[in-house]
């Protein structure tokens, strides 16, 4: 390996480490500013499937990053750390996939075929990551410490990336389309501020969340294609940001749902409307039907203010919880890079 190749590899590792430090700081900051809402809406309430979902979405990826910072002095300990890190990474995609599927199920009026398609599309990256375990190995890199390399060829990695990104783009597109089709009856054109709470939450927040993830998937897809056309194109680091942005967006969505539910529990009367959105409590037995057009209208700052309100008396009915989104990708690497463990495995980084 020439000096230029070693310099390029060291530079790649340095950029990746800087990206991971940046997203770790983002995770800590997000946790700090939303901790009070988390405690109010989830930990002070009875344990439900929604609480479990929120905890899995919020803390699995945090455990993955925490594991990555554990020092390793021997190859045997490095293998254990690498196994734990990769396990957490793959596990993180499960609640994200469930969130997408359950959201599509709720908004489509319990149409199982829509939920099934979204779930299948969202699970393809998880399956591809599991397949890649066959080629993975742990290595103590002289520049990056304990890391995970892969013996998978560049061409196969690129194919995995294209398949996984395409499936996720389709899943996000179905989710966005379902949101707009379901919500259009309750949206007051030209006056979004006058749109009911749940309708605005699902339309505005839901659309922003899924479009953000859709853009990141498309970006990684384009970079994978460019790597096929031009071998000089460097690795994509977008997956590092995707794996942190996804749980943040899902957590915010679940917090907003709890805030809207808390707000609507103060309302004493509900009118009948032509369109309704059905919500299932995740892994629970309570089934409620909420009427978006019946709920109180949203004013600026309501969502954040609701976190400070007193918990209403009685047990809450009509939880509107949901479940999350997945992804992944890969970056090509040469045999020399594999020997150094350069192709590290931030889950989607492989597929």
XYZ file of N, CA and C in Angstrom, residues 123-322:
600
model
N -38.300 -3.357 6.164
C -37.508 -4.441 6.760
C -36.407 -4.961 5.834
N -36.460 -4.603 4.572
C -35.442 -5.084 3.638
C -34.030 -4.679 4.066
N -33.785 -3.431 4.477
C -32.432 -3.087 4.943
C -31.988 -3.913 6.149
N -32.936 -4.227 7.039
C -32.590 -5.042 8.206
C -32.133 -6.425 7.763
N -32.853 -6.998 6.821
C -32.507 -8.324 6.309
C -31.137 -8.302 5.645
N -30.882 -7.248 4.858
C -29.591 -7.138 4.182
C -28.453 -6.995 5.188
N -28.684 -6.266 6.240
C -27.648 -6.128 7.273
C -27.349 -7.448 7.958
N -28.395 -8.231 8.198
C -28.203 -9.544 8.806
C -27.408 -10.456 7.881
N -27.681 -10.363 6.576
C -26.941 -11.169 5.605
C -25.458 -10.797 5.625
N -25.183 -9.514 5.794
C -23.800 -9.049 5.754
C -22.961 -9.528 6.934
N -23.606 -10.021 7.971
C -22.854 -10.536 9.116
C -21.874 -11.626 8.670
N -22.246 -12.356 7.622
C -21.399 -13.435 7.105
C -20.009 -12.934 6.717
N -19.920 -11.686 6.225
C -18.639 -11.156 5.738
C -17.921 -10.277 6.765
N -18.518 -10.068 7.912
C -17.947 -9.131 8.876
C -16.857 -9.775 9.735
N -15.950 -8.948 10.207
C -14.936 -9.395 11.149
C -14.498 -8.203 11.987
N -14.050 -8.487 13.187
C -13.559 -7.439 14.086
C -12.061 -7.277 13.909
N -11.589 -6.044 14.023
C -10.162 -5.782 13.871
C -9.799 -4.568 14.716
N -8.609 -4.604 15.305
C -8.112 -3.430 16.027
C -7.317 -2.590 15.044
N -7.939 -1.530 14.580
C -7.333 -0.657 13.590
C -6.310 0.259 14.263
N -5.100 0.392 13.697
C -4.081 1.247 14.323
C -4.466 2.721 14.351
N -5.428 3.110 13.497
C -5.857 4.504 13.432
C -7.186 4.754 14.134
N -8.063 3.742 14.154
C -9.422 3.952 14.671
C -9.749 3.082 15.868
N -8.819 2.240 16.306
C -9.111 1.353 17.416
C -9.971 0.178 16.988
N -10.783 -0.336 17.911
C -11.642 -1.476 17.606
C -12.710 -1.075 16.594
N -12.769 -1.788 15.511
C -13.745 -1.493 14.467
C -14.159 -2.786 13.781
N -15.087 -2.663 12.868
C -15.580 -3.822 12.129
C -15.278 -3.653 10.662
N -14.674 -4.648 10.067
C -14.399 -4.649 8.636
C -15.288 -5.651 7.934
N -15.221 -5.636 6.612
C -16.017 -6.579 5.833
C -15.207 -7.114 4.666
N -15.433 -8.364 4.346
C -14.788 -8.991 3.199
C -15.692 -8.947 1.968
N -16.833 -8.289 2.088
C -17.765 -8.175 0.962
C -17.158 -7.292 -0.133
N -17.372 -7.674 -1.370
C -16.836 -6.907 -2.490
C -17.543 -5.565 -2.620
N -16.861 -4.607 -3.230
C -17.442 -3.284 -3.426
C -18.715 -3.344 -4.252
N -18.697 -4.164 -5.294
C -19.858 -4.248 -6.181
C -21.084 -4.784 -5.440
N -20.883 -5.808 -4.602
C -22.002 -6.372 -3.854
C -22.518 -5.373 -2.813
N -21.608 -4.648 -2.193
C -22.020 -3.630 -1.240
C -22.879 -2.559 -1.910
N -22.476 -2.152 -3.097
C -23.233 -1.138 -3.829
C -24.620 -1.648 -4.195
N -24.690 -2.906 -4.595
C -25.992 -3.501 -4.925
C -26.891 -3.513 -3.696
N -26.330 -3.888 -2.555
C -27.101 -3.881 -1.306
C -27.598 -2.474 -0.978
N -26.731 -1.483 -1.199
C -27.127 -0.107 -0.917
C -28.297 0.318 -1.793
N -28.202 0.018 -3.078
C -29.261 0.411 -4.011
C -30.579 -0.265 -3.651
N -30.524 -1.561 -3.317
C -31.751 -2.284 -2.959
C -32.363 -1.707 -1.690
N -31.536 -1.489 -0.675
C -32.059 -0.999 0.605
C -32.614 0.411 0.476
N -31.908 1.274 -0.264
C -32.386 2.641 -0.426
C -33.665 2.700 -1.247
N -33.729 1.895 -2.284
C -34.938 1.870 -3.107
C -36.147 1.449 -2.284
N -35.984 0.420 -1.460
C -37.086 -0.054 -0.623
C -37.529 1.008 0.373
N -36.565 1.734 0.942
C -36.903 2.763 1.913
C -37.546 3.976 1.255
N -37.103 4.307 0.053
C -37.732 5.397 -0.691
C -39.185 5.060 -0.970
N -39.456 3.813 -1.362
C -40.836 3.383 -1.615
C -41.674 3.444 -0.340
N -41.097 2.987 0.784
C -41.826 3.010 2.059
C -42.162 4.437 2.470
N -41.194 5.346 2.347
C -41.435 6.745 2.716
C -42.463 7.392 1.798
N -42.394 7.043 0.512
C -43.354 7.606 -0.449
C -44.771 7.156 -0.130
N -44.936 5.879 0.218
C -46.265 5.370 0.588
C -46.767 6.078 1.840
N -45.874 6.276 2.823
C -46.266 6.933 4.071
C -46.716 8.367 3.823
N -45.969 9.103 3.014
C -46.316 10.495 2.724
C -47.625 10.572 1.943
N -47.767 9.703 0.933
C -48.983 9.711 0.117
C -50.206 9.370 0.953
N -50.074 8.368 1.827
C -51.188 7.989 2.696
C -51.587 9.133 3.609
N -50.599 9.852 4.130
C -50.887 10.988 5.003
C -51.712 12.045 4.291
N -51.297 12.409 3.097
C -51.990 13.471 2.369
C -53.380 13.037 1.911
N -53.515 11.795 1.477
C -54.830 11.318 1.036
C -55.811 11.292 2.199
N -55.357 10.824 3.360
C -56.237 10.713 4.518
C -56.591 12.073 5.103
N -55.629 12.982 5.105
C -55.828 14.261 5.776
C -56.520 15.319 4.938
N -56.671 15.106 3.624
C -57.104 16.206 2.771
C -58.516 16.686 3.107
N -59.360 15.792 3.624
C -60.730 16.190 3.953
C -60.798 17.118 5.154
N -59.808 17.031 6.040
C -59.863 17.828 7.262
C -59.020 19.089 7.188
N -58.286 19.247 6.065
C -57.430 20.417 5.927
C -58.223 21.584 5.357
N -58.110 22.693 5.994
C -58.757 23.899 5.508
C -57.753 24.645 4.642
N -57.950 24.564 3.358
C -56.999 25.139 2.420
C -56.830 26.635 2.669
N -55.552 27.075 2.703
C -55.248 28.478 2.874
C -55.246 28.930 4.318
N -55.619 28.050 5.246
C -55.651 28.434 6.654
C -55.196 27.265 7.502
N -53.922 26.926 7.398
C -53.401 25.753 8.096
C -53.461 25.927 9.603
N -53.366 27.183 10.094
C -53.431 27.408 11.537
C -54.789 27.003 12.100
N -55.828 27.022 11.231
C -57.159 26.660 11.692
C -57.434 25.171 11.551
N -56.428 24.400 11.123
C -56.590 22.958 10.978
C -56.537 22.301 12.357
N -57.403 21.326 12.641
C -57.417 20.669 13.943
C -56.070 20.073 14.322
N -55.883 19.881 15.641
C -54.596 19.449 16.179
C -54.040 18.199 15.515
N -54.821 17.106 15.549
C -54.306 15.856 15.010
C -54.042 15.965 13.516
N -54.928 16.645 12.798
C -54.748 16.782 11.356
C -53.468 17.528 11.043
N -53.240 18.621 11.774
C -52.035 19.393 11.509
C -50.789 18.625 11.919
N -50.860 17.916 13.016
C -49.717 17.131 13.472
C -49.311 16.108 12.423
N -50.311 15.355 11.924
C -50.001 14.315 10.946
C -49.621 14.900 9.599
N -50.257 15.990 9.226
C -49.959 16.571 7.922
C -48.611 17.277 7.907
N -48.429 18.227 8.811
C -47.219 19.041 8.792
C -46.028 18.273 9.363
N -46.135 17.855 10.640
C -45.016 17.154 11.269
C -44.691 15.860 10.534
N -45.742 15.067 10.261
C -45.530 13.788 9.593
C -44.876 13.945 8.234
N -45.336 14.944 7.474
C -44.764 15.163 6.148
C -43.309 15.614 6.246
N -43.031 16.538 7.149
C -41.656 17.018 7.321
C -40.735 15.873 7.728
N -41.188 15.044 8.678
C -40.364 13.934 9.147
C -40.014 12.986 8.007
N -41.051 12.560 7.284
C -40.817 11.550 6.261
C -40.105 12.115 5.036
N -40.333 13.375 4.706
C -39.615 13.970 3.586
C -38.132 14.102 3.928
N -37.831 14.454 5.184
C -36.431 14.534 5.605
C -35.727 13.197 5.426
N -36.378 12.128 5.872
C -35.789 10.793 5.734
C -35.729 10.387 4.261
N -36.740 10.781 3.494
C -36.762 10.458 2.066
C -35.593 11.119 1.344
N -35.317 12.377 1.674
C -34.204 13.092 1.044
C -32.869 12.412 1.365
N -32.684 12.000 2.617
C -31.443 11.324 2.989
C -31.291 9.992 2.253
N -32.394 9.264 2.094
C -32.343 8.002 1.351
C -31.991 8.230 -0.108
N -32.593 9.247 -0.715
C -32.315 9.559 -2.116
C -30.867 9.984 -2.283
N -30.370 10.775 -1.333
C -28.973 11.218 -1.387
C -28.026 10.035 -1.367
N -28.257 9.096 -0.467
C -27.375 7.929 -0.375
C -27.507 7.053 -1.624
N -28.718 6.979 -2.167
C -28.949 6.211 -3.406
C -28.149 6.818 -4.557
N -28.187 8.150 -4.692
C -27.453 8.820 -5.766
C -25.954 8.604 -5.611
N -25.461 8.715 -4.384
C -24.027 8.519 -4.151
C -23.605 7.091 -4.479
N -24.492 6.126 -4.199
C -24.173 4.727 -4.534
C -24.082 4.547 -6.039
N -24.976 5.187 -6.781
C -24.936 5.110 -8.246
C -23.664 5.769 -8.773
N -23.319 6.919 -8.204
C -22.113 7.622 -8.639
C -20.863 6.790 -8.390
N -20.859 5.995 -7.309
C -19.702 5.143 -7.030
C -19.551 4.053 -8.088
N -20.665 3.650 -8.693
C -20.594 2.655 -9.769
C -20.045 3.291 -11.043
N -20.550 4.498 -11.327
C -20.148 5.193 -12.553
C -18.724 5.719 -12.458
N -18.380 6.269 -11.291
C -17.061 6.872 -11.107
C -16.428 6.328 -9.833
N -15.408 5.533 -9.968
C -14.752 4.906 -8.818
C -14.040 5.929 -7.933
N -13.841 7.137 -8.460
C -13.151 8.158 -7.684
C -14.053 8.808 -6.632
N -15.354 8.574 -6.737
C -16.286 9.161 -5.777
C -16.042 8.532 -4.402
N -15.912 9.351 -3.389
C -15.617 8.850 -2.050
C -16.829 8.238 -1.371
N -16.588 7.707 -0.179
C -17.664 7.086 0.587
C -18.672 8.122 1.065
N -19.892 7.661 1.239
C -20.950 8.536 1.752
C -21.004 8.433 3.273
N -21.115 9.578 3.928
C -21.233 9.607 5.384
C -22.667 9.934 5.809
N -23.577 9.953 4.837
C -24.957 10.336 5.144
C -25.625 9.360 6.099
N -25.224 8.075 6.056
C -25.859 7.087 6.915
C -25.617 7.391 8.389
N -24.469 7.995 8.700
C -24.160 8.343 10.092
C -25.195 9.325 10.619
N -25.547 10.293 9.793
C -26.528 11.288 10.199
C -27.940 10.715 10.164
N -28.195 9.828 9.203
C -29.515 9.210 9.104
C -29.855 8.442 10.375
N -28.901 7.706 10.889
C -29.153 6.856 12.051
C -29.401 7.647 13.320
N -29.040 8.922 13.329
C -29.320 9.776 14.480
C -30.555 10.634 14.241
N -30.712 11.139 13.026
C -31.883 11.969 12.703
C -33.166 11.154 12.802
N -33.125 9.894 12.371
C -34.333 9.058 12.407
C -34.910 8.910 13.814
N -34.143 8.461 14.829
C -34.739 8.342 16.163
C -35.151 9.683 16.758
N -34.448 10.758 16.399
C -34.833 12.071 16.898
C -36.197 12.467 16.351
N -36.404 12.282 15.047
C -37.686 12.638 14.430
C -38.823 11.771 14.970
N -38.560 10.479 15.117
C -39.596 9.577 15.630
C -39.942 9.931 17.075
N -38.937 10.206 17.902
C -39.189 10.582 19.292
C -40.002 11.871 19.377
N -39.647 12.842 18.556
C -40.395 14.101 18.548
C -41.849 13.876 18.127
N -42.039 12.999 17.145
C -43.396 12.707 16.686
C -44.215 12.056 17.803
N -43.625 11.103 18.508
C -44.329 10.433 19.594
C -44.607 11.393 20.749
N -43.669 12.284 21.040
C -43.895 13.284 22.078
C -45.030 14.226 21.689
N -45.057 14.623 20.423
C -46.132 15.501 19.960
C -47.492 14.809 20.017
N -47.507 13.517 19.691
C -48.766 12.768 19.777
C -49.280 12.734 21.210
N -48.375 12.510 22.146
C -48.772 12.491 23.550
C -49.250 13.873 24.000
N -48.587 14.916 23.500
C -48.984 16.268 23.866
C -50.373 16.597 23.335
N -50.640 16.200 22.101
C -51.966 16.449 21.517
C -53.028 15.652 22.257
N -52.710 14.405 22.600
C -53.664 13.598 23.358
C -53.964 14.240 24.709
N -52.911 14.725 25.369
C -53.084 15.392 26.654
C -53.960 16.631 26.503
N -53.754 17.380 25.432
C -54.518 18.600 25.187
C -55.985 18.282 24.951
N -56.249 17.250 24.149
C -57.625 16.938 23.801
C -58.394 16.315 24.954
N -57.695 15.792 25.955
C -58.388 15.237 27.113
C -59.084 16.319 27.920
N -58.710 17.583 27.690
C -59.345 18.690 28.391
C -60.634 19.131 27.699
N -60.887 18.588 26.509
C -62.083 18.995 25.779
C -63.282 18.180 26.251
N -64.410 18.822 26.419
C -65.593 18.154 26.962
C -66.585 17.723 25.905
N -66.454 18.224 24.696
C -67.432 17.872 23.667
C -66.736 17.573 22.360
N -67.278 16.611 21.635
C -66.754 16.216 20.339
C -67.901 16.139 19.342
N -67.688 16.703 18.172
C -68.692 16.633 17.127
C -68.297 15.582 16.122
N -69.263 15.086 15.389
C -69.006 14.059 14.394
C -68.520 14.708 13.108
N -67.537 14.086 12.459
C -67.060 14.581 11.176
C -67.045 13.454 10.170
N -66.810 13.821 8.902
C -66.875 12.829 7.841
C -65.651 11.949 7.778
N -64.540 12.416 8.294
C -63.310 11.617 8.234
C -62.765 11.404 9.629
N -62.220 10.250 9.865
C -61.640 9.946 11.172
C -60.348 9.188 10.993
N -59.502 9.276 11.987
C -58.226 8.565 11.976
C -58.227 7.571 13.120
N -57.956 6.333 12.825
C -57.990 5.262 13.823
C -56.590 5.014 14.348
N -56.486 4.945 15.644
C -55.193 4.705 16.281
C -55.274 3.469 17.164
N -54.294 2.614 17.021
C -54.192 1.443 17.884
C -53.090 1.693 18.899
N -53.329 1.348 20.143
C -52.247 1.368 21.113
C -51.304 0.224 20.797
N -50.061 0.580 20.640
C -49.082 -0.419 20.237
C -48.992 -1.505 21.309
N -49.221 -2.766 20.880
C -49.131 -3.918 21.765
C -50.114 -3.813 22.930
N -51.148 -3.049 22.777
C -52.137 -2.895 23.839
C -53.482 -3.393 23.381
N -54.452 -3.371 24.292
C -55.770 -3.904 23.975
C -56.809 -2.820 23.811
N -56.450 -1.548 24.054
C -57.410 -0.474 23.965
C -57.446 0.050 22.545
N -58.622 0.090 21.957
C -58.796 0.548 20.596
C -59.686 1.773 20.625
N -59.211 2.886 20.108
C -60.016 4.098 20.137
C -60.069 4.731 18.767
N -61.122 5.454 18.508
C -61.273 6.141 17.244
C -61.349 7.632 17.526
N -60.339 8.374 17.067
C -60.278 9.799 17.306
C -60.728 10.530 16.054
N -61.505 11.582 16.234
C -62.014 12.355 15.128
C -61.158 13.610 14.965
N -60.294 13.679 13.946
C -59.418 14.823 13.813
C -60.186 16.136 13.707
N -61.270 16.144 12.992
C -62.011 17.362 12.801
C -62.691 17.841 14.061
N -62.760 16.989 15.086
C -63.455 17.346 16.315
C -62.556 18.047 17.315
N -61.246 17.977 17.096
C -60.337 18.377 18.153
C -60.043 19.869 18.125
N -59.518 20.338 19.236
C -59.223 21.758 19.393
C -58.205 22.219 18.366
N -58.308 23.478 17.953
C -57.394 24.024 16.978
C -56.073 24.387 17.627
N -55.042 24.321 16.824
C -53.683 24.510 17.325
C -53.291 25.972 17.278
N -52.699 26.431 18.343
C -52.111 27.764 18.353
C -50.619 27.630 18.555
N -49.876 28.636 18.140
C -48.422 28.545 18.184
C -47.899 28.268 19.582
N -46.975 27.335 19.702
C -46.350 27.015 20.976
C -47.121 26.058 21.838
N -48.290 25.581 21.383
C -49.105 24.688 22.208
C -48.387 23.394 22.537
N -47.704 22.816 21.548
C -47.076 21.514 21.745
C -46.066 21.571 22.885
N -45.207 22.594 22.901
C -44.192 22.681 23.949
C -44.825 23.020 25.296
N -45.856 23.892 25.285
C -46.487 24.276 26.547
C -47.174 23.106 27.218
N -47.659 22.140 26.422
C -48.404 21.013 26.982
C -47.545 20.147 27.886
N -46.236 20.179 27.677
C -45.348 19.354 28.505
C -45.370 19.797 29.960
N -45.752 21.051 30.204
C -45.742 21.584 31.562
C -47.103 21.517 32.249
N -48.116 20.980 31.548
C -49.447 20.939 32.131
C -49.569 19.826 33.149
N -50.510 19.959 34.056
C -50.780 18.920 35.052
C -51.340 17.695 34.363
N -51.060 16.503 34.888
C -51.607 15.270 34.343
C -53.079 15.205 34.669
N -53.997 15.081 33.651
C -55.430 15.066 33.921
C -55.830 13.852 34.726
N -56.905 13.975 35.515
C -57.367 12.860 36.346
C -57.967 11.771 35.494
N -57.930 10.570 36.020
C -58.489 9.428 35.301
C -57.458 8.858 34.358
N -57.735 7.664 33.847
C -56.816 7.023 32.918
C -57.096 7.542 31.535
N -56.010 7.753 30.758
C -56.179 8.307 29.419
C -56.622 7.266 28.430
N -57.633 7.598 27.655
C -58.073 6.744 26.564
C -57.643 7.369 25.255
N -57.605 6.554 24.239
C -57.334 7.068 22.912
C -55.884 7.410 22.678
N -54.974 6.640 23.224
C -53.558 6.868 22.949
C -53.349 6.787 21.448
N -52.618 7.702 20.938
C -52.345 7.659 19.503
C -50.866 7.457 19.278
N -50.419 6.259 19.513
C -49.019 5.949 19.377
C -48.731 5.292 18.033
N -47.466 5.208 17.727
C -47.102 4.559 16.505
C -45.690 4.020 16.560
